[in-house]
Every structure is written in C-alpha cells, then in structure tokens.
Short mmCIF file of C-alpha atoms in Angstrom, two decimals:
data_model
loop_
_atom_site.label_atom_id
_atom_site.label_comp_id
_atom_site.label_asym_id
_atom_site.label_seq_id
_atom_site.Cartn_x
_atom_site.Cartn_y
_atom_site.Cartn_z
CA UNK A 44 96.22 -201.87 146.76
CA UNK A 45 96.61 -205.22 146.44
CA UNK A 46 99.14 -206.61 144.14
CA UNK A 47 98.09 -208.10 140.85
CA UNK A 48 101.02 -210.82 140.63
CA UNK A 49 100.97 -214.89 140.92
CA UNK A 50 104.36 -216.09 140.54
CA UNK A 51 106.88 -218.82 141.91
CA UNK A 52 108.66 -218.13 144.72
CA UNK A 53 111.38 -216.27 142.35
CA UNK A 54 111.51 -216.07 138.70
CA UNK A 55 114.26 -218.81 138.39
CA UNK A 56 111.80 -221.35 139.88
CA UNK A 57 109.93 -223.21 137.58
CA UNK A 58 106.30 -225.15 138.06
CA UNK A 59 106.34 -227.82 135.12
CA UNK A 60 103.12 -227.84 133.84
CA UNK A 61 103.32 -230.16 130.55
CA UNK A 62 104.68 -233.40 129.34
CA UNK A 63 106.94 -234.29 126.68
CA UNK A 64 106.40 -236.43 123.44
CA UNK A 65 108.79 -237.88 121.37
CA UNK A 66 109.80 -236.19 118.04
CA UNK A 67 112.35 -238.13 116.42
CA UNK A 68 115.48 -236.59 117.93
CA UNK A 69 114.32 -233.12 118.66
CA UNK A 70 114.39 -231.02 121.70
CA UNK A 71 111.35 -232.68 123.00
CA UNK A 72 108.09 -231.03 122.56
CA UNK A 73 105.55 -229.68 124.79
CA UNK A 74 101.94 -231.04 125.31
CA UNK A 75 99.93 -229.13 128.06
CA UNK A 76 96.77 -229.63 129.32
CA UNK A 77 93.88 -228.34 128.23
CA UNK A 78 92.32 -226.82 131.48
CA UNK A 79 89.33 -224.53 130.99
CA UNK A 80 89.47 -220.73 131.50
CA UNK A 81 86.21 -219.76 133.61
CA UNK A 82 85.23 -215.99 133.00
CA UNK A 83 85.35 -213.88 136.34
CA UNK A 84 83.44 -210.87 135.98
CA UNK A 85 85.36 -208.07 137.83
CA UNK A 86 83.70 -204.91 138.99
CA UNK A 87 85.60 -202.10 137.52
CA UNK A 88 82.93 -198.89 137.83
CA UNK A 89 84.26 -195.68 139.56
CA UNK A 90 87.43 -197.21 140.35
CA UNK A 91 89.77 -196.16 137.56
CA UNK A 92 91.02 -192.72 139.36
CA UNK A 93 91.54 -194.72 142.55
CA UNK A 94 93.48 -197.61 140.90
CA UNK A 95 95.79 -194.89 139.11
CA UNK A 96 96.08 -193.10 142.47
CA UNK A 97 98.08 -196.20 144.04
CA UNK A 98 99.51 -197.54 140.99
CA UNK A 99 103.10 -196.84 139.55
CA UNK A 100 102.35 -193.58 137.28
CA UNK A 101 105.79 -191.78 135.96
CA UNK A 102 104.98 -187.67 135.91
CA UNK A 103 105.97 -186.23 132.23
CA UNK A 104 109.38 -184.91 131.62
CA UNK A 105 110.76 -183.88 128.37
CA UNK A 106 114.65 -184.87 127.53
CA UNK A 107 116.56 -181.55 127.65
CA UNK A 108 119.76 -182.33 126.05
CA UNK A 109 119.13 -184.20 122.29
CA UNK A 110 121.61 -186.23 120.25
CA UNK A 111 121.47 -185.78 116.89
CA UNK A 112 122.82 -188.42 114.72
CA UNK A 113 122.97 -188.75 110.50
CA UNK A 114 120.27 -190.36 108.44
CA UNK A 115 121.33 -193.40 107.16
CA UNK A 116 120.72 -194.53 103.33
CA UNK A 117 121.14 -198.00 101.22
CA UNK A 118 122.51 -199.34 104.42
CA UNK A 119 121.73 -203.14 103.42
CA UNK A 120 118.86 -203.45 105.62
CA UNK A 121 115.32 -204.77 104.58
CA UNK A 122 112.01 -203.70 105.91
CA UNK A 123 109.32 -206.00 105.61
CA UNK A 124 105.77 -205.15 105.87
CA UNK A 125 102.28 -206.74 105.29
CA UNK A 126 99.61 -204.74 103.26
CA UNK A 127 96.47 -204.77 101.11
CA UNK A 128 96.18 -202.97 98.24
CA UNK A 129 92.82 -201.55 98.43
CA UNK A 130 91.45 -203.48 95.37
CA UNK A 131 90.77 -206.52 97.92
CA UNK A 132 94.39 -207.58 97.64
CA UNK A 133 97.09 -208.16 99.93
CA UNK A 134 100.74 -208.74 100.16
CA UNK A 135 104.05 -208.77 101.85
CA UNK A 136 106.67 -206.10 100.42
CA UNK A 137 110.21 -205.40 101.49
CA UNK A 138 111.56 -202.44 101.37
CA UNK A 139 115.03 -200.49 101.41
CA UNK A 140 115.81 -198.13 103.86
CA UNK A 141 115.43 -195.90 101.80
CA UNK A 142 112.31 -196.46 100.26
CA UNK A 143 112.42 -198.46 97.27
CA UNK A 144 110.83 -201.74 96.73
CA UNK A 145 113.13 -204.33 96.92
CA UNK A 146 110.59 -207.46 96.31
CA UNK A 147 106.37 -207.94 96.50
CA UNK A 148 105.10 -210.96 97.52
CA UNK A 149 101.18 -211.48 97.28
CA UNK A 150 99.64 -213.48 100.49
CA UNK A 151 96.53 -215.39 100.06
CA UNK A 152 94.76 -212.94 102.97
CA UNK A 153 95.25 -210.18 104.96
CA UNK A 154 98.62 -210.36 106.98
CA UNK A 155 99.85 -209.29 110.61
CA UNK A 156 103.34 -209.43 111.81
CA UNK A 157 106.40 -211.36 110.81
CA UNK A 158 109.61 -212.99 112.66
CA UNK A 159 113.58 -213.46 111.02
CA UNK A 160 114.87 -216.41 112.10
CA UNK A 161 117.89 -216.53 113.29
CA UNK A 162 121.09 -217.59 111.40
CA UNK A 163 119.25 -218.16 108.35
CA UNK A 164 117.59 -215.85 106.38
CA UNK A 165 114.14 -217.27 106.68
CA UNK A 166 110.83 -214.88 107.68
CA UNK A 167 107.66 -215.91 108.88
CA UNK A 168 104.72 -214.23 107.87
CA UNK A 169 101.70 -215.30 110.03
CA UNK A 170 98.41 -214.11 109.01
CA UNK A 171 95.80 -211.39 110.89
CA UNK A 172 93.59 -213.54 113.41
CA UNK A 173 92.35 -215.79 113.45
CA UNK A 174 94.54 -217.04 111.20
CA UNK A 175 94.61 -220.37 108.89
CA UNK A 176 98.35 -219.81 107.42
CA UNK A 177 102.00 -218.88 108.41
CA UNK A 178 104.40 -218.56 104.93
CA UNK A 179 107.87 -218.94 105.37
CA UNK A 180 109.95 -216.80 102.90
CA UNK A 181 113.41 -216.06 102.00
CA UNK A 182 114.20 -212.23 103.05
CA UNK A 183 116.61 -211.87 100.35
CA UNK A 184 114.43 -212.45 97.41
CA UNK A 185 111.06 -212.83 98.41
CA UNK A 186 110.81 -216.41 97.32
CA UNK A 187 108.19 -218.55 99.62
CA UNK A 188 109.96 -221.41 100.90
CA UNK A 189 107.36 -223.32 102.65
CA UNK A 190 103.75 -222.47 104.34
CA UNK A 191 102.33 -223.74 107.94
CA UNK A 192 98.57 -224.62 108.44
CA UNK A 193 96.64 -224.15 111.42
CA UNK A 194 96.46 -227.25 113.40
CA UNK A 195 92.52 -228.29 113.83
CA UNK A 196 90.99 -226.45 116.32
CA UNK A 197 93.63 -223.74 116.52
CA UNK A 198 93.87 -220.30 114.89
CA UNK A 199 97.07 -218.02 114.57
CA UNK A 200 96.95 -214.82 116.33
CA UNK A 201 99.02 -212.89 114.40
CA UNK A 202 102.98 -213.07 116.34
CA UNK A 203 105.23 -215.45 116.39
CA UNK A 204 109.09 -216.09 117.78
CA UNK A 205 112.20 -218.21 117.28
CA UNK A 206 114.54 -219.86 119.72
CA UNK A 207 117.78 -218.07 119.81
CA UNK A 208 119.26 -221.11 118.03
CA UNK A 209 116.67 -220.93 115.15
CA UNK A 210 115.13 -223.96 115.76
CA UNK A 211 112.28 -223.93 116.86
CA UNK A 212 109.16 -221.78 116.57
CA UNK A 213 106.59 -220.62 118.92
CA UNK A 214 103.39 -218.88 117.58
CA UNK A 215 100.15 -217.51 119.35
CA UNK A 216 97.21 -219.53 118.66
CA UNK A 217 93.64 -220.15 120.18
CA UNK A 218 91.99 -223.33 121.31
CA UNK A 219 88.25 -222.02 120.85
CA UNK A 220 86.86 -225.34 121.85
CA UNK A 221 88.68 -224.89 124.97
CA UNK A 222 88.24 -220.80 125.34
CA UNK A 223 92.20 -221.01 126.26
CA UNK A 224 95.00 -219.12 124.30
CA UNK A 225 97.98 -221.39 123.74
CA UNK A 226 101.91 -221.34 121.96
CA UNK A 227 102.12 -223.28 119.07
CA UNK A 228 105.63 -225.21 118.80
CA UNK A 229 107.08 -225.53 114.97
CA UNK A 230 110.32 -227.47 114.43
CA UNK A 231 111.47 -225.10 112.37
CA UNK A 232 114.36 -227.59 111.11
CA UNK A 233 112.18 -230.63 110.37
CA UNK A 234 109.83 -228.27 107.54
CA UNK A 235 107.95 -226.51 110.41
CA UNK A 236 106.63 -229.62 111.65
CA UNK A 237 103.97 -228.76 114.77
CA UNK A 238 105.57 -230.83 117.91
CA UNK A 239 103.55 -229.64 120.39
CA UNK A 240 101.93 -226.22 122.51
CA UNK A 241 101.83 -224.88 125.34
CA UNK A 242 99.58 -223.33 127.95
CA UNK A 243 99.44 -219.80 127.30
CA UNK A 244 97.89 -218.99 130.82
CA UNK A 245 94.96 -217.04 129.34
CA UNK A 246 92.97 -216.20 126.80
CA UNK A 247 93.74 -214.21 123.85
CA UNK A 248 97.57 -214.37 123.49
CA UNK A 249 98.80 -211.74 120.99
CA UNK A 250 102.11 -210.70 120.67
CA UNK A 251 105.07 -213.01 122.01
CA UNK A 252 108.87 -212.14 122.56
CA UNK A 253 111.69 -213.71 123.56
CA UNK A 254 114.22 -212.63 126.10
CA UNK A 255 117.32 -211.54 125.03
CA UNK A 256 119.29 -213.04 128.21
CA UNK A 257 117.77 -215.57 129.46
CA UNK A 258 115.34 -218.86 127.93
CA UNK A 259 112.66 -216.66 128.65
CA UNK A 260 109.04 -216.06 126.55
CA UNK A 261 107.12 -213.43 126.87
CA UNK A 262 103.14 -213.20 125.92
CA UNK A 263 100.75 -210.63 125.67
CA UNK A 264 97.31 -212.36 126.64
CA UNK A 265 95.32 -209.86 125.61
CA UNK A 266 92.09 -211.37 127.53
CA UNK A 267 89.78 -211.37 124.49
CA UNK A 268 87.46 -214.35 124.25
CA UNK A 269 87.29 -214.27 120.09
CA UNK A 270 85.39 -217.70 117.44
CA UNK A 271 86.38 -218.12 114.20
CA UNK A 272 82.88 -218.11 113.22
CA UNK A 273 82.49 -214.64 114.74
CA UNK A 274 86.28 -213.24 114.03
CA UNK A 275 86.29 -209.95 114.81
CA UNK A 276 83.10 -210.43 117.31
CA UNK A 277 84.87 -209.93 121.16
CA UNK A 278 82.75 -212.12 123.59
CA UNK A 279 84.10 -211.44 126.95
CA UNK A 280 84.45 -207.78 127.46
CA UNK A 281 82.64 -207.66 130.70
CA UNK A 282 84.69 -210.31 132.33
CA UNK A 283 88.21 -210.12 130.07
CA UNK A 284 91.69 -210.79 132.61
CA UNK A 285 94.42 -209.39 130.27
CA UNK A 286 97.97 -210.33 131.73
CA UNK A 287 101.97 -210.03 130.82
CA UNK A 288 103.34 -213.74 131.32
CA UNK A 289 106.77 -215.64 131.52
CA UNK A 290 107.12 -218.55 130.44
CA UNK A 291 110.43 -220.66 130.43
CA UNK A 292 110.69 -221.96 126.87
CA UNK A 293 112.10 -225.23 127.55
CA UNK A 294 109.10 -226.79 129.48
CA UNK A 295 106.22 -223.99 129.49
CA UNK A 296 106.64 -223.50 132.87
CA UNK A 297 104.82 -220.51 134.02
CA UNK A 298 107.48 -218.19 135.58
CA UNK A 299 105.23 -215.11 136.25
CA UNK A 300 101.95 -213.72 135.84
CA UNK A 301 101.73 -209.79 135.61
CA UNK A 302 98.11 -208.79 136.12
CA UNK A 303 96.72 -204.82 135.86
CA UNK A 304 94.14 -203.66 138.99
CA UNK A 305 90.56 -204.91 138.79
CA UNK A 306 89.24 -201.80 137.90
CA UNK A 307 91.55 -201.80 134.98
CA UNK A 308 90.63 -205.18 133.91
CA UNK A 309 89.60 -203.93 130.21
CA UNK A 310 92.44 -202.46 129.32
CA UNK A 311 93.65 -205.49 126.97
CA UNK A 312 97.79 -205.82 127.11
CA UNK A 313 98.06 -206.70 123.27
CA UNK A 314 102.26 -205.64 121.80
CA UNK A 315 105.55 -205.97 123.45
CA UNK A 316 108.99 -205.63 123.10
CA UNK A 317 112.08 -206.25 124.48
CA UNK A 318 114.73 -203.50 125.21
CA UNK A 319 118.19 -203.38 126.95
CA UNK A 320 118.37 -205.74 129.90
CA UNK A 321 115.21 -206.95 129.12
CA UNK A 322 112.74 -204.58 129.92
CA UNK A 323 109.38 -205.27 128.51
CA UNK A 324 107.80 -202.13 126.46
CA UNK A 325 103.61 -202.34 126.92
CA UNK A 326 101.49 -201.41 124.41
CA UNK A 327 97.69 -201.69 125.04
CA UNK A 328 94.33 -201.02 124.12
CA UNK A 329 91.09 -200.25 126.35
CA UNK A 330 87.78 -201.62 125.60
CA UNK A 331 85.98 -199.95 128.27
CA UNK A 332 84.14 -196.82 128.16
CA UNK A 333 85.98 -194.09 125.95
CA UNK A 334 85.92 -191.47 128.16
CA UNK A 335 88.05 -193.23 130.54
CA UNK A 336 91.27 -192.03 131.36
CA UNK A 337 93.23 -194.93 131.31
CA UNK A 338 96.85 -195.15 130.57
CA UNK A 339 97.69 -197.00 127.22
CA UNK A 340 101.92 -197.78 127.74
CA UNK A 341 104.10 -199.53 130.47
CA UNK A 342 106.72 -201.13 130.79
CA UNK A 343 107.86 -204.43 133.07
CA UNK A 344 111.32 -205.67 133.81
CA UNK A 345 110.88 -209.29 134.93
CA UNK A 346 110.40 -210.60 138.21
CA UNK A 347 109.02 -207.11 139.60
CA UNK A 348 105.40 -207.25 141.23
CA UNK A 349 103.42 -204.48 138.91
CA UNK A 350 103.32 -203.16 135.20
CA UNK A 351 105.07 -199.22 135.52
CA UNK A 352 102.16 -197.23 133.89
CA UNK A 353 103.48 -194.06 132.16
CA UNK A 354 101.53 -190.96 132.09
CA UNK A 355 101.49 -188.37 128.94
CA UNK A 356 99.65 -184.70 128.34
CA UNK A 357 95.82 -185.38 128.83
CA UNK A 358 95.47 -184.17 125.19
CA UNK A 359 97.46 -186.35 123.75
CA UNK A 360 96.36 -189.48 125.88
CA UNK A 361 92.85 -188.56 124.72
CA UNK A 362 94.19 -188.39 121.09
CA UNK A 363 95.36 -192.00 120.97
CA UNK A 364 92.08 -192.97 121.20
CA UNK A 365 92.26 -195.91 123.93
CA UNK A 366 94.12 -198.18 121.09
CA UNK A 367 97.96 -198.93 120.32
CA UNK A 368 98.83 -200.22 117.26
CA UNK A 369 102.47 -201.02 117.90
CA UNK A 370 105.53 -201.12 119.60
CA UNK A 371 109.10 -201.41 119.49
CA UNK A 372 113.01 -199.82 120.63
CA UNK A 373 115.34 -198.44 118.33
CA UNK A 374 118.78 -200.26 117.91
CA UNK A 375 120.49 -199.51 121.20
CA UNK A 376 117.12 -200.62 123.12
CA UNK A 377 116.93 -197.50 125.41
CA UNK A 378 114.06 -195.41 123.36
CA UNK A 379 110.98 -197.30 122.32
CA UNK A 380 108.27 -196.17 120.14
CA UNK A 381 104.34 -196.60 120.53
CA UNK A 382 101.91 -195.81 117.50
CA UNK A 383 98.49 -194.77 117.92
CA UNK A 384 96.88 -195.36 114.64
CA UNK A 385 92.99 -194.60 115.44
CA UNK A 386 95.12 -191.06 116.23
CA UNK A 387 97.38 -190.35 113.65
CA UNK A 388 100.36 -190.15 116.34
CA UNK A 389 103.31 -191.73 117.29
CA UNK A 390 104.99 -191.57 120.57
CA UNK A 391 108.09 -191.63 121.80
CA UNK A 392 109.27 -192.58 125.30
CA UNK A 393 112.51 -192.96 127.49
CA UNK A 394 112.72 -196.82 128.99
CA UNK A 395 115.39 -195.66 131.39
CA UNK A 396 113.52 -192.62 133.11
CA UNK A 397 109.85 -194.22 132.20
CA UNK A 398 109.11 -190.66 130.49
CA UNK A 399 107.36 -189.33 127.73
CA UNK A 400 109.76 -187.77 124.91
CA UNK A 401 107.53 -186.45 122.32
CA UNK A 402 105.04 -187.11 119.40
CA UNK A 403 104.78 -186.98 115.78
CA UNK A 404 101.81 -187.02 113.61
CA UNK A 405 101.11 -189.39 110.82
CA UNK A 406 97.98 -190.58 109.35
CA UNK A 407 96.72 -194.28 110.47
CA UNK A 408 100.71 -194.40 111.11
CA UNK A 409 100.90 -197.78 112.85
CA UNK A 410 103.48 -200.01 111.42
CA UNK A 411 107.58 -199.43 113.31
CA UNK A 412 110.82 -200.90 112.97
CA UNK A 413 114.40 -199.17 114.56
CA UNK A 414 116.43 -197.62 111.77
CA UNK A 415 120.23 -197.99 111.51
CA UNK A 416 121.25 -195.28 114.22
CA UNK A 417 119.90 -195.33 117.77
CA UNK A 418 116.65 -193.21 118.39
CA UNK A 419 115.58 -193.52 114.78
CA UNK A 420 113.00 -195.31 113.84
CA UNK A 421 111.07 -196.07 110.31
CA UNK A 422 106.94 -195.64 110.63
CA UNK A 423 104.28 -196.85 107.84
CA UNK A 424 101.19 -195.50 107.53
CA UNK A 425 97.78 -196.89 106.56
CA UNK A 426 97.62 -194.05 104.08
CA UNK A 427 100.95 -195.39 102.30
CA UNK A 428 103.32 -193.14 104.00
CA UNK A 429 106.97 -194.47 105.06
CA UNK A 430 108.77 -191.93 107.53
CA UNK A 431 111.62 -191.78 108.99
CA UNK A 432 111.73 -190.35 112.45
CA UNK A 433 114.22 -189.37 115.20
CA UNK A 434 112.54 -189.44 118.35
CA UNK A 435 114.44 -186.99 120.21
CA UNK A 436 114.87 -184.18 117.98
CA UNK A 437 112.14 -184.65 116.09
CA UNK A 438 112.88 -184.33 112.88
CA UNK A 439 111.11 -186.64 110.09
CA UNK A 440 111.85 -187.93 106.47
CA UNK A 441 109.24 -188.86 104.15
CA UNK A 442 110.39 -191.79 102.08
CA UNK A 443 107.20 -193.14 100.63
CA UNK A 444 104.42 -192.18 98.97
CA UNK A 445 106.31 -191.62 95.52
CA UNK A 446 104.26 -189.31 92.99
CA UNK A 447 101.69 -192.30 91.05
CA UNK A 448 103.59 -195.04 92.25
CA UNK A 449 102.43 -196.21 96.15
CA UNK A 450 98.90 -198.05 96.21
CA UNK A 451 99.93 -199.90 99.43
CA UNK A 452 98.40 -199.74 102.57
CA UNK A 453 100.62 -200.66 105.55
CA UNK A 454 99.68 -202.87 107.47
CA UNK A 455 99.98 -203.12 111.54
CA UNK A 456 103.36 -204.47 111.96
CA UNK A 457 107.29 -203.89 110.16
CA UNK A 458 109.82 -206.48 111.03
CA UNK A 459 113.48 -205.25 110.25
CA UNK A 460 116.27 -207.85 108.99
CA UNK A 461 119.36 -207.24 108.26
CA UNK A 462 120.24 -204.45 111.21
#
C-alpha cells in the first residue's frame, strides 16, 4: 500500500512557508498565505478490509501483571471543566480532586476545552465551534482576567496551546472565506494581542498540542469543511482529507503530514495527546457508513511514515459507536485513556505495547484528565457523574453526583492544573 506521508526530507528540515511582521519587540509573528484547499473526492467503497489488511493493526492483549497504587484525596490539584446546566445555561467549574466545587464561573455560550499556561496561573477557556470568544481566567479563584474575540473571518475551534515559555498562544481557527483551517497566534504577554496565524495545512483543525521535547506543534485537521452560518452542518463528507501534522512553532513550517489510506479517508482525526517521548495518542471519529469496521485510536511518534491503528474486541469497537470524545495519558505518560461518549465507555490502552487494557462503563462519560498517581485518571460524564478510575485494575470511585446537589452536565473536555 502506498504510504500516506508528505514530509521534508527528515523531520528536522524545515520548508518556511510564511513571513514575519513586526510586533513591537515580540518574537515575530507569523502571516501565511492564504492558498485555497480544493476538495479531492477519494473513492473509499469496498476498500476498508483491504486497507486494514496492510495497515499497522496491534492484535489485543490484556496486561497480566497490575499495579495497584492509593487513591489520592485534597491533593491541591484543580479540575476544570466546561458545562451547561440544562436550563440553557453554561459554565466553567473547577473542581477538587475530590469532588467538591472549588469555584463556578458562568460563560456567555457553550464551552469546549481549556489550556494552563505555563508559569502563571492563567487558563484559557475557548468556546465550542465555531467559536466567537476565548476567556482567560485565573485557576485559583475563578476570576476572568481578560477575554479574546475572534478575528473577522475566523472562528475558534475549540483547542488551544501555549509556548513552553508562556508566551505566546496558538489556537485552532477557520478561515471559511478561504475553506482553510489555520493557528491563531495570541501574544499572550501583550493582553492576548492576535500577531499573526498560520497555515494549518488543512481543513478543519481541532485539537492542537505541543511537544514536550522539541518546538514542535501538533494539529488534528479533522478534514471537516464546516460555515458559521451552517455550524454544525458538515459540507465535505464525500471528499474530507483528515491528517496528523507538525508544524515547527517558530515559523509554521510544515514538518510532516500524516495522512490515513484512501479508503479510510472519513475517518476524521479530531483529539490528541502527547505521552512520554512524545508519542502522539489518536482519537477519531468516522463519518462514513456505521456499519463499517473502522478502527477509532492510534497512535504516531514523529517522523514515522503511518498512524499505528490499534485493534479492540469487535463488540466493544462496535459499542463506541464510530465517535471519540476524548483523549489523554495519565501522569507518567505511558497509559492513555480514550472516551466513547455516544457509548457510555471508556477505554484504556498501553502506549508502549500499542494494546488494549480494558474498559469501563459510564454514561455519555466523555470529559478526562490524569489523576495524581500514574494509571489513574478522573472521567465526567454528560449525566453529571465524576469518576475516578484506575485503568489497570479497574477499580472506580464515584465522586460526583452528590444526593440534590449536581445539575451540571460535563462537557467534552477536563484540563488538570496544578499536577
């Protein structure tokens, strides 16, 4: 099979593909070109069992041996998540590890995912796509510190990153006049000023992550042609390119393209995140055909040629419903978690052996940060559930709903500070 991959000759090469501005003594921002995406219908009918025949499928193997470790309480850690409130409502709440409500913070709309940035203890809340607003907000207290706007012609989608120094910011956006996706670039030290973007290198950029060794961004383009005046409305099914790209955050040079076969061309790569050494968890959703059987999860270490597609029980693949909600490793960044909302499940997998480890049931349980001991991880429902859960013995906590007192419902995403 031919390999889905366009890349520089190795991933430390860099093709510059922007120019700078000037920005009154900041790291100079980026400006890129706004070249067209043209749709490419790809034949994908009858294929799917042959793609998956050549393609890097792990076999299932359950971990023999599991390491138990305490429960952690009142550790000092924060959990923030977005939710609505089921009267029309919506919010951002942070919560103890153990539950309780430490602040509430209403938010003008529905909200997505957050970001911490770093040496400061500053959030960003971005709203669901297409989104008009980004709040900034003191994790301590809950106090909002500042709000971003959508530039004209652009849309959040959702995710958002810092530089390792903390300043600056790089958020997912659309450029719908231009049927592009695109990074917005904040200087986060100068009130969140917008300096710049950059090419996102396809269309429908969702979740973005930064490399923990190296100047390195990572973006989900999800290949979903979306309009704001049609939000939820998805225009290009029959032609949609989803891809995993690198991008070197100094310049926006494109570093590496990661494309899935052709016959696999609907399965939209939408969450990531980054583990030990930089291995990229994959969490995706399909938009073709629900019978399909198409494997939802991967995982990518940068610079090789193909996404590793992992395989789990039939019955539970057919369970998650062709949709991930979320993803994300537990503290030592060697067990990663996948939620499956649409299936009430939550999976667990080894990033080291590419295996399956087990599931746990929740209702609409989509929402995952790590806890404070490695393979432990908190989970928030849709239902107003907060569980904790150990992924390899399997043992779960119920923290939230208390009796009368929970009427929120979790959104997609839990961002954990103070860990």
């Amino acid at each position: 099979m031919r390999r889905s991959v366009r890349r520089s000759k190795s991933f430390s090469h860099r093709l510059p593909r922007c120019v700078r501005s000037s920005n009154a003594g900041l790291p100079a921002p980026l400006i890129c070109r706004s070249d067209s995406m043209r749709s490419m219908g790809i034949d994908r009918r009858h294929l799917l069992l042959g793609a998956l025949a050549g393609y890097a499928v792990r076999p299932v193997c359950a971990l023999a041996a599991p390491g138990e470790g305490g429960y952690g309480h009142k550790s000092g850690a924060l959990y923030l998540n977005a939710y609505g409130d089921g009267a029309g409502g919506f919010g951002l709440a942070a919560l103890a590890d153990d539950g309780a409500v430490a602040w509430d913070l209403p938010l003008p709309s529905r909200g997505h995912a957050a970001t911490i940035r770093p040496h400061t203890g500053e959030i960003v809340q971005f709203a669901r796509r297409p989104g008009r607003f980004a709040i900034i907000v003191a994790a301590a207290t809950g106090r909002q510190l500042d709000d971003i706007s959508n530039a004209p012609g652009r849309r959040f989608n959702g995710h958002g990153v810092f530089s390792a120094d903390g300043r600056i910011l790089y958020a997912t956006e659309n450029d719908y006049a231009g049927e592009r996706g695109v990074i917005g670039v904040y200087a986060a030290d100068n009130a969140y000023r917008r300096i710049g973007e950059l090419q996102a290198h396809g269309i429908g950029p969702h979740e973005i992550v930064r490399l923990s060794e190296r100047p390195v961004l990572a973006v989900a383009n999800g290949g979903i042609l979306t309009h704001p005046d049609l939000p939820r409305l998805k225009l290009n099914l029959p032609s949609m390119r989803p891809a995993l790209v690198y991008l070197d955050m100094r310049d926006g040079a494109l570093l590496q393209e990661v494309k899935l076969p052709p016959a696999l061309h609907q399965l939209s790569i939408r969450h990531l995140a980054v583990g030990r050494g930089d291995v990229i968890a994959v969490a995706m959703q399909y938009e073709g055909p629900e019978g399909d059987p198409v494997p939802l999860v991967a995982i990518h270490r940068p610079g090789a040629p193909d996404l590793q597609l992992l395989a789990l029980p039939e019955k539970l693949r057919r369970r998650m419903k062709q949709y991930c909600g979320s993803v994300c490793f537990d503290r030592a960044g060697r067990i990663f978690a996948v939620s499956a909302p649409r299936g009430n499940l939550v999976t667990f997998w080894d990033v080291e052996r590419g295996v399956f480890l087990r599931a746990i049931t929740l209702a609409d349980g989509c929402a995952i940060a790590p806890d404070i001991a490695a393979g432990m991880f908190l989970v928030a429902g849709g239902a107003g559930d907060l569980v904790r859960m150990h992924a390899v013995s399997g043992k779960t906590e119920p923290l939230l709903p208390r009796a009368g007192a929970e009427t929120r419902h979790w959104d997609n995403h839990m961002l954990a500070a103070g860990i």
